[in-house]
PDB file of C-alpha atoms in Angstrom:
ATOM      1  CA  GLY F   1     -34.372   1.003  82.281  1.00 47.00           C
ATOM      2  CA  ALA F   2     -32.483   3.627  80.375  1.00 45.00           C
ATOM      3  CA  THR F   3     -29.910   2.501  77.883  1.00 44.00           C
ATOM      4  CA  GLN F   4     -26.334   3.065  79.087  1.00 44.00           C
ATOM      5  CA  LYS F   5     -23.456   4.064  76.847  1.00 45.00           C
ATOM      6  CA  CYS F   6     -19.970   2.600  77.264  1.00 45.00           C
ATOM      7  CA  LEU F   7     -17.470   4.932  75.603  1.00 43.00           C
ATOM      8  CA  ARG F   8     -13.883   3.762  75.890  1.00 44.00           C
ATOM      9  CA  GLY F   9     -11.512   5.959  73.934  1.00 42.00           C
ATOM     10  CA  ASN F  10     -11.972   7.980  70.787  1.00 44.00           C
ATOM     11  CA  ILE F  11     -12.430   6.549  67.335  1.00 42.00           C
ATOM     12  CA  ILE F  12      -9.411   7.296  65.156  1.00 44.00           C
ATOM     13  CA  SER F  13      -9.992   9.966  62.510  1.00 45.00           C
ATOM     14  CA  PRO F  14      -9.392   9.156  58.804  1.00 45.00           C
ATOM     15  CA  PHE F  15      -6.317  11.429  58.701  1.00 42.00           C
ATOM     16  CA  SER F  16      -4.702   9.869  61.763  1.00 47.00           C
ATOM     17  CA  LEU F  17      -5.509   6.400  60.360  1.00 46.00           C
ATOM     18  CA  HIS F  18      -3.812   7.284  57.066  1.00 45.00           C
ATOM     19  CA  PHE F  19      -0.718   8.590  58.891  1.00 45.00           C
ATOM     20  CA  TRP F  20      -0.644   5.604  61.260  1.00 46.00           C
ATOM     21  CA  LEU F  21      -0.792   3.132  58.389  1.00 47.00           C
ATOM     22  CA  PHE F  22       1.471   4.847  55.896  1.00 47.00           C
ATOM     23  CA  HIS F  23       3.933   7.054  57.800  1.00 49.00           C
ATOM     24  CA  PRO F  24       6.806   4.493  57.445  1.00 48.00           C
ATOM     25  CA  LEU F  25       6.674   5.144  53.692  1.00 46.00           C
ATOM     26  CA  LEU F  26       7.062   8.914  54.061  1.00 44.00           C
ATOM     27  CA  PHE F  27      10.854   9.091  53.785  1.00 45.00           C
ATOM     28  CA  ASN F  28      13.210  10.723  51.310  1.00 44.00           C
ATOM     29  CA  PRO F  29      14.718   8.567  48.562  1.00 45.00           C
ATOM     30  CA  SER F  30      18.017   7.040  49.616  1.00 46.00           C
ATOM     31  CA  PRO F  31      20.851   5.554  47.622  1.00 48.00           C
ATOM     32  CA  ASP F  32      20.845   2.553  49.852  1.00 54.00           C
ATOM     33  CA  PRO F  33      19.908  -0.367  47.539  1.00 52.00           C
ATOM     34  CA  LEU F  34      18.122  -2.442  50.183  1.00 52.00           C
ATOM     35  CA  LEU F  35      15.566   0.215  51.102  1.00 57.00           C
ATOM     36  CA  PRO F  36      13.278  -0.559  48.092  1.00 57.00           C
ATOM     37  CA  CYS F  37      13.398  -4.242  49.062  1.00 55.00           C
ATOM     38  CA  MET F  38      12.526  -3.432  52.680  1.00 56.00           C
ATOM     39  CA  LYS F  39       9.739  -1.173  51.435  1.00 58.00           C
ATOM     40  CA  LYS F  40       8.255  -4.124  49.502  1.00 56.00           C
ATOM     41  CA  LEU F  41       8.496  -6.325  52.596  1.00 56.00           C
ATOM     42  CA  TYR F  42       6.658  -3.658  54.553  1.00 56.00           C
ATOM     43  CA  LEU F  43       3.914  -3.349  51.939  1.00 57.00           C
ATOM     44  CA  PHE F  44       3.280  -7.105  51.690  1.00 56.00           C
ATOM     45  CA  ILE F  45       3.806  -8.186  55.324  1.00 59.00           C
ATOM     46  CA  CYS F  46       3.862  -5.424  57.929  1.00 60.00           C
ATOM     47  CA  LEU F  47       1.171  -3.233  56.377  1.00 61.00           C
ATOM     48  CA  PRO F  48      -1.512  -5.990  56.303  1.00 61.00           C
ATOM     49  CA  LEU F  49      -0.765  -6.754  59.957  1.00 61.00           C
ATOM     50  CA  ARG F  50      -1.185  -3.096  60.854  1.00 64.00           C
ATOM     51  CA  ILE F  51      -4.475  -2.950  58.943  1.00 65.00           C
ATOM     52  CA  LEU F  52      -5.703  -6.106  60.707  1.00 62.00           C
ATOM     53  CA  PHE F  53      -4.757  -4.709  64.085  1.00 64.00           C
ATOM     54  CA  PHE F  54      -6.557  -1.428  63.409  1.00 66.00           C
ATOM     55  CA  THR F  55      -9.657  -3.248  62.112  1.00 63.00           C
ATOM     56  CA  LEU F  56      -9.956  -5.299  65.293  1.00 61.00           C
ATOM     57  CA  PHE F  57      -9.347  -2.226  67.396  1.00 62.00           C
ATOM     58  CA  TYR F  58     -12.010  -0.311  65.455  1.00 61.00           C
ATOM     59  CA  LEU F  59     -14.553  -3.136  65.859  1.00 56.00           C
ATOM     60  CA  GLN F  60     -13.869  -3.177  69.576  1.00 57.00           C
ATOM     61  CA  GLN F  61     -14.489   0.568  69.768  1.00 58.00           C
ATOM     62  CA  MET F  62     -17.737   0.262  67.827  1.00 56.00           C
ATOM     63  CA  SER F  63     -18.952  -2.641  69.966  1.00 54.00           C
ATOM     64  CA  GLN F  64     -18.476  -0.574  73.114  1.00 54.00           C
ATOM     65  CA  ILE F  65     -20.488   2.454  71.996  1.00 51.00           C
ATOM     66  CA  PHE F  66     -23.956   1.120  72.838  1.00 47.00           C
ATOM     67  CA  GLU F  67     -24.471  -1.428  75.616  1.00 49.00           C
ATOM     68  CA  THR F  68     -27.622  -2.253  77.619  1.00 49.00           C
ATOM     69  CA  SER F  69     -26.351  -1.892  81.190  1.00 52.00           C
ATOM     70  CA  PRO F  70     -23.243  -1.116  83.284  1.00 56.00           C
ATOM     71  CA  LYS F  71     -23.073  -4.814  84.240  1.00 53.00           C
ATOM     72  CA  HIS F  72     -23.113  -5.805  80.584  1.00 54.00           C
ATOM     73  CA  CYS F  73     -20.426  -3.195  79.906  1.00 57.00           C
ATOM     74  CA  ALA F  74     -18.213  -4.698  82.615  1.00 54.00           C
ATOM     75  CA  LYS F  75     -18.542  -8.205  81.132  1.00 55.00           C
ATOM     76  CA  LYS F  76     -17.810  -6.931  77.639  1.00 54.00           C
ATOM     77  CA  GLY F  77     -14.846  -4.908  78.885  1.00 55.00           C
ATOM     78  CA  SER F  78     -13.358  -7.922  80.682  1.00 59.00           C
ATOM     79  CA  ARG F  79     -13.768 -10.155  77.644  1.00 58.00           C
ATOM     80  CA  PHE F  80     -12.313  -7.620  75.229  1.00 56.00           C
ATOM     81  CA  SER F  81      -9.433  -6.926  77.617  1.00 65.00           C
ATOM     82  CA  PHE F  82      -8.474 -10.626  77.556  1.00 62.00           C
ATOM     83  CA  LEU F  83      -8.820 -10.828  73.768  1.00 66.00           C
ATOM     84  CA  ASN F  84      -6.818  -7.639  73.327  1.00 68.00           C
ATOM     85  CA  LYS F  85      -3.945  -8.952  75.424  1.00 72.00           C
ATOM     86  CA  LYS F  86      -3.878 -12.222  73.506  1.00 76.00           C
ATOM     87  CA  LEU F  87      -4.131 -10.484  70.145  1.00 74.00           C
ATOM     88  CA  LEU F  88      -1.440  -7.961  71.027  1.00 73.00           C
ATOM     89  CA  LYS F  89       0.866 -10.761  72.128  1.00 78.00           C
ATOM     90  CA  ILE F  90       0.399 -12.618  68.832  1.00 80.00           C
ATOM     91  CA  LEU F  91       0.811  -9.486  66.724  1.00 76.00           C
ATOM     92  CA  SER F  92       3.856  -8.371  68.708  1.00 77.00           C
ATOM     93  CA  THR F  93       5.490 -11.769  68.201  1.00 82.00           C
ATOM     94  CA  LEU F  94       4.780 -11.712  64.456  1.00 81.00           C
ATOM     95  CA  ILE F  95       6.017  -8.160  63.973  1.00 80.00           C
ATOM     96  CA  PHE F  96       9.126  -8.793  66.090  1.00 81.00           C
ATOM     97  CA  SER F  97       9.927 -11.910  64.042  1.00 82.00           C
ATOM     98  CA  ILE F  98       9.472 -10.061  60.750  1.00 81.00           C
ATOM     99  CA  LEU F  99      11.595  -7.111  61.864  1.00 79.00           C
ATOM    100  CA  SER F 100      14.297  -9.473  63.124  1.00 78.00           C
ATOM    101  CA  LEU F 101      14.346 -11.205  59.735  1.00 77.00           C
ATOM    102  CA  ILE F 102      14.592  -7.864  57.914  1.00 72.00           C
ATOM    103  CA  LEU F 103      17.445  -6.704  60.165  1.00 72.00           C
ATOM    104  CA  LEU F 104      19.243 -10.011  59.665  1.00 71.00           C
ATOM    105  CA  LEU F 105      18.970  -9.665  55.884  1.00 69.00           C
ATOM    106  CA  TRP F 106      20.100  -6.056  56.195  1.00 67.00           C
ATOM    107  CA  PHE F 107      23.313  -6.949  58.051  1.00 64.00           C
ATOM    108  CA  ILE F 108      24.071 -10.000  55.900  1.00 65.00           C
ATOM    109  CA  LEU F 109      23.372  -8.509  52.459  1.00 63.00           C
ATOM    110  CA  HIS F 110      24.105  -4.814  53.046  1.00 76.00           C
ATOM    111  CA  PRO F 111      26.292  -4.133  49.977  1.00 83.00           C
ATOM    112  CA  ALA F 112      29.617  -2.323  50.112  1.00 87.00           C
ATOM    113  CA  LYS F 113      30.536   0.217  47.448  1.00 90.00           C
ATOM    114  CA  PRO F 114      32.685  -0.923  44.508  1.00 94.00           C
ATOM    115  CA  GLN F 115      36.381  -0.085  44.674  1.00 94.00           C
ATOM    116  CA  PHE F 116      38.298   1.685  41.885  1.00 95.00           C
ATOM    117  CA  VAL F 117      42.081   1.862  41.430  1.00 95.00           C
ATOM    118  CA  LEU F 118      43.853   3.838  38.694  1.00 94.00           C
ATOM    119  CA  GLN F 119      46.410   1.348  37.363  1.00 94.00           C
ATOM    120  CA  GLN F 120      47.990   3.267  34.506  1.00 93.00           C
ATOM    121  CA  VAL F 121      47.878   6.631  32.725  1.00 93.00           C
ATOM    122  CA  ASP F 122      49.589   7.346  29.390  1.00 93.00           C
ATOM    123  CA  ILE F 123      49.583  10.902  28.029  1.00 91.00           C
ATOM    124  CA  TYR F 124      50.093  10.898  24.255  1.00 94.00           C
ATOM    125  CA  GLN F 125      49.157  14.492  23.562  1.00 92.00           C
ATOM    126  CA  LEU F 126      48.720  17.597  25.679  1.00 90.00           C
ATOM    127  CA  ASN F 127      49.309  20.836  23.789  1.00 88.00           C
ATOM    128  CA  PHE F 128      47.623  24.052  22.702  1.00 88.00           C
ATOM    129  CA  SER F 129      46.563  25.058  19.212  1.00 85.00           C
ATOM    130  CA  PHE F 130      45.832  28.534  20.578  1.00 82.00           C
ATOM    131  CA  PRO F 131      46.523  29.955  24.070  1.00 79.00           C
ATOM    132  CA  HIS F 132      43.019  29.002  25.167  1.00 84.00           C
ATOM    133  CA  LEU F 133      42.342  25.851  23.069  1.00 90.00           C
ATOM    134  CA  LEU F 134      43.676  22.527  24.367  1.00 92.00           C
ATOM    135  CA  ASN F 135      44.275  19.261  22.496  1.00 93.00           C
ATOM    136  CA  SER F 136      44.678  16.122  24.580  1.00 94.00           C
ATOM    137  CA  SER F 137      44.920  12.348  24.193  1.00 95.00           C
ATOM    138  CA  ILE F 138      45.150  10.207  27.332  1.00 96.00           C
ATOM    139  CA  GLU F 139      44.860   6.440  27.838  1.00 96.00           C
ATOM    140  CA  ILE F 140      43.778   5.158  31.254  1.00 96.00           C
ATOM    141  CA  THR F 141      43.457   1.705  32.814  1.00 96.00           C
ATOM    142  CA  LEU F 142      41.139   1.289  35.798  1.00 95.00           C
ATOM    143  CA  GLU F 143      40.767  -1.665  38.110  1.00 96.00           C
ATOM    144  CA  THR F 144      37.336  -2.100  39.652  1.00 96.00           C
ATOM    145  CA  ARG F 145      36.546  -4.633  42.356  1.00 96.00           C
ATOM    146  CA  ASN F 146      33.280  -5.828  43.860  1.00 96.00           C
ATOM    147  CA  PRO F 147      33.976  -6.526  47.577  1.00 94.00           C
ATOM    148  CA  ASN F 148      30.576  -8.132  48.231  1.00 92.00           C
ATOM    149  CA  GLN F 149      30.175 -11.874  48.778  1.00 88.00           C
ATOM    150  CA  LYS F 150      26.422 -12.023  48.078  1.00 86.00           C
ATOM    151  CA  VAL F 151      25.787  -9.038  45.799  1.00 90.00           C
ATOM    152  CA  GLY F 152      26.551  -8.540  42.107  1.00 93.00           C
ATOM    153  CA  ILE F 153      26.840  -5.159  40.380  1.00 95.00           C
ATOM    154  CA  TYR F 154      25.553  -3.938  37.018  1.00 96.00           C
ATOM    155  CA  TYR F 155      27.592  -0.956  35.778  1.00 96.00           C
ATOM    156  CA  ASP F 156      25.453   1.292  33.572  1.00 92.00           C
ATOM    157  CA  GLU F 157      26.280   4.533  31.781  1.00 86.00           C
ATOM    158  CA  LEU F 158      29.826   4.922  33.132  1.00 93.00           C
ATOM    159  CA  ARG F 159      31.584   7.997  31.724  1.00 96.00           C
ATOM    160  CA  ALA F 160      35.234   8.910  32.339  1.00 96.00           C
ATOM    161  CA  TYR F 161      37.124  12.157  31.783  1.00 96.00           C
ATOM    162  CA  ALA F 162      40.295  13.888  32.969  1.00 95.00           C
ATOM    163  CA  SER F 163      40.752  17.268  34.597  1.00 94.00           C
ATOM    164  CA  TYR F 164      43.802  19.389  35.368  1.00 92.00           C
ATOM    165  CA  LYS F 165      44.000  22.300  37.788  1.00 89.00           C
ATOM    166  CA  GLY F 166      40.220  22.187  38.203  1.00 89.00           C
ATOM    167  CA  GLN F 167      39.497  22.326  34.445  1.00 91.00           C
ATOM    168  CA  GLN F 168      38.210  19.499  32.274  1.00 93.00           C
ATOM    169  CA  ILE F 169      40.814  18.672  29.618  1.00 94.00           C
ATOM    170  CA  THR F 170      39.040  15.796  27.808  1.00 95.00           C
ATOM    171  CA  VAL F 171      35.494  15.103  26.765  1.00 95.00           C
ATOM    172  CA  GLU F 172      33.527  12.389  28.538  1.00 95.00           C
ATOM    173  CA  THR F 173      34.200   8.883  27.235  1.00 95.00           C
ATOM    174  CA  LEU F 174      31.545   6.183  27.569  1.00 95.00           C
ATOM    175  CA  ILE F 175      32.681   2.908  29.160  1.00 94.00           C
ATOM    176  CA  PRO F 176      30.631  -0.056  27.849  1.00 94.00           C
ATOM    177  CA  PRO F 177      28.140  -1.459  30.399  1.00 95.00           C
ATOM    178  CA  PHE F 178      29.049  -4.734  32.103  1.00 96.00           C
ATOM    179  CA  TYR F 179      28.123  -7.013  34.991  1.00 96.00           C
ATOM    180  CA  GLN F 180      30.506  -7.804  37.836  1.00 96.00           C
ATOM    181  CA  GLY F 181      29.992 -10.900  39.966  1.00 94.00           C
ATOM    182  CA  GLN F 182      30.597 -11.314  43.667  1.00 93.00           C
ATOM    183  CA  GLN F 183      34.176 -10.429  44.687  1.00 94.00           C
ATOM    184  CA  ASP F 184      35.227 -10.158  41.030  1.00 96.00           C
ATOM    185  CA  THR F 185      37.917  -7.809  39.730  1.00 96.00           C
ATOM    186  CA  ASP F 186      37.853  -6.287  36.231  1.00 96.00           C
ATOM    187  CA  LEU F 187      40.171  -4.028  34.235  1.00 96.00           C
ATOM    188  CA  LEU F 188      38.661  -1.144  32.279  1.00 95.00           C
ATOM    189  CA  SER F 189      40.447   0.800  29.556  1.00 94.00           C
ATOM    190  CA  ALA F 190      39.360   4.104  28.083  1.00 95.00           C
ATOM    191  CA  SER F 191      40.756   6.649  25.627  1.00 95.00           C
ATOM    192  CA  LEU F 192      40.189  10.203  26.824  1.00 96.00           C
ATOM    193  CA  VAL F 193      40.440  12.753  24.029  1.00 95.00           C
ATOM    194  CA  GLY F 194      39.957  16.486  23.742  1.00 93.00           C
ATOM    195  CA  ILE F 195      40.247  18.554  20.558  1.00 92.00           C
ATOM    196  CA  GLY F 196      40.152  22.327  20.749  1.00 90.00           C
ATOM    197  CA  LEU F 197      38.729  22.424  24.274  1.00 91.00           C
ATOM    198  CA  PRO F 198      38.407  25.996  25.588  1.00 91.00           C
ATOM    199  CA  VAL F 199      40.439  26.524  28.775  1.00 90.00           C
ATOM    200  CA  ALA F 200      41.836  29.441  30.751  1.00 89.00           C
ATOM    201  CA  PRO F 201      44.826  31.096  28.997  1.00 84.00           C
ATOM    202  CA  SER F 202      46.937  30.656  32.148  1.00 86.00           C
ATOM    203  CA  LEU F 203      46.614  26.885  31.869  1.00 88.00           C
ATOM    204  CA  GLY F 204      49.196  26.784  29.065  1.00 85.00           C
ATOM    205  CA  TYR F 205      51.876  28.222  31.355  1.00 86.00           C
ATOM    206  CA  GLU F 206      51.062  25.734  34.130  1.00 89.00           C
ATOM    207  CA  VAL F 207      51.170  22.791  31.706  1.00 87.00           C
ATOM    208  CA  GLY F 208      54.554  23.974  30.413  1.00 86.00           C
ATOM    209  CA  GLN F 209      55.937  24.215  33.960  1.00 89.00           C
ATOM    210  CA  ASP F 210      54.792  20.707  34.859  1.00 88.00           C
ATOM    211  CA  GLN F 211      56.149  19.258  31.601  1.00 84.00           C
ATOM    212  CA  ALA F 212      59.523  20.868  32.319  1.00 87.00           C
ATOM    213  CA  ASN F 213      59.520  19.357  35.823  1.00 88.00           C
ATOM    214  CA  GLY F 214      58.698  15.926  34.428  1.00 84.00           C
ATOM    215  CA  LYS F 215      55.526  15.316  36.426  1.00 86.00           C
ATOM    216  CA  MET F 216      51.892  16.341  36.207  1.00 86.00           C
ATOM    217  CA  LEU F 217      48.965  15.889  38.577  1.00 89.00           C
ATOM    218  CA  LEU F 218      45.859  14.774  36.696  1.00 90.00           C
ATOM    219  CA  LEU F 219      42.465  13.965  38.149  1.00 93.00           C
ATOM    220  CA  VAL F 220      40.524  11.131  36.510  1.00 95.00           C
ATOM    221  CA  LYS F 221      36.787  11.119  37.201  1.00 95.00           C
ATOM    222  CA  VAL F 222      34.192   8.428  36.539  1.00 95.00           C
ATOM    223  CA  ASP F 223      30.487   9.205  36.815  1.00 94.00           C
ATOM    224  CA  GLY F 224      27.580   6.913  36.126  1.00 93.00           C
ATOM    225  CA  ARG F 225      24.944   4.609  37.534  1.00 94.00           C
ATOM    226  CA  ILE F 226      25.030   1.114  38.997  1.00 94.00           C
ATOM    227  CA  ARG F 227      22.450  -1.502  39.963  1.00 93.00           C
ATOM    228  CA  TRP F 228      22.748  -4.103  42.699  1.00 90.00           C
ATOM    229  CA  LYS F 229      21.808  -7.759  42.092  1.00 90.00           C
ATOM    230  CA  ILE F 230      20.846  -9.838  45.137  1.00 83.00           C
ATOM    231  CA  ALA F 231      19.847 -13.371  44.085  1.00 82.00           C
ATOM    232  CA  THR F 232      17.155 -12.727  41.421  1.00 86.00           C
ATOM    233  CA  TRP F 233      16.283  -9.224  42.658  1.00 82.00           C
ATOM    234  CA  VAL F 234      17.822  -6.245  40.838  1.00 86.00           C
ATOM    235  CA  SER F 235      17.668  -2.773  42.361  1.00 83.00           C
ATOM    236  CA  GLY F 236      17.001   0.504  40.622  1.00 84.00           C
ATOM    237  CA  ARG F 237      19.843   2.675  39.360  1.00 90.00           C
ATOM    238  CA  TYR F 238      22.043   4.578  41.812  1.00 88.00           C
ATOM    239  CA  ARG F 239      24.593   7.244  40.999  1.00 92.00           C
ATOM    240  CA  VAL F 240      28.297   6.572  41.466  1.00 92.00           C
ATOM    241  CA  ASN F 241      31.042   9.216  41.463  1.00 93.00           C
ATOM    242  CA  VAL F 242      34.708   8.222  41.472  1.00 92.00           C
ATOM    243  CA  ASN F 243      37.679  10.594  41.726  1.00 89.00           C
TER     244      ASN F 243
END
């Protein structure tokens, strides 16, 4: 008799296969420190499962292309239907367990941002050598706290400076790098200095008014990068901005 063909579904194209396997990785970079860790878990656990599932699905499709008779096709279809259900159940259980573990780690270890408090500010110099050139000398004391119970913080490249009325009145001062353990509190001191900084001529009048009133509103800014430490894993650098 004539050979019968059993065609059940279309074979996935290479482009759709690539998207199906790798589309979870097509996201924008995020400052969230656990995303790189979750990405590694996906690459080493979830991705092989997806590849295995597709391989079995592809072999099933190929095995159904050429069969000898409709009766043979029916037997093959029944057998593959049973195997598919069993395989899908196993894969679903594995993937659900892995995702549950990832979500559990996410909620337990999801780090909170460090907290900064300006403890003290001492202004030793704030005057003008010319109407538009400012000289300043300011000492600051910052308190930084790590609120996390399971996550340590590496502070890298922290730079502090002061601004007044929207204008920077000191140069950036580098704060030495340090590590902060879980729920630790540290005091940071920095000398903020500016010599001959160009500013708007009107700033001299505003500084004089505030000095006469006995109070002055300064803005202290800290910019830099931090890294999170979870057990032995250390994240990449993430930007931190403190006002």
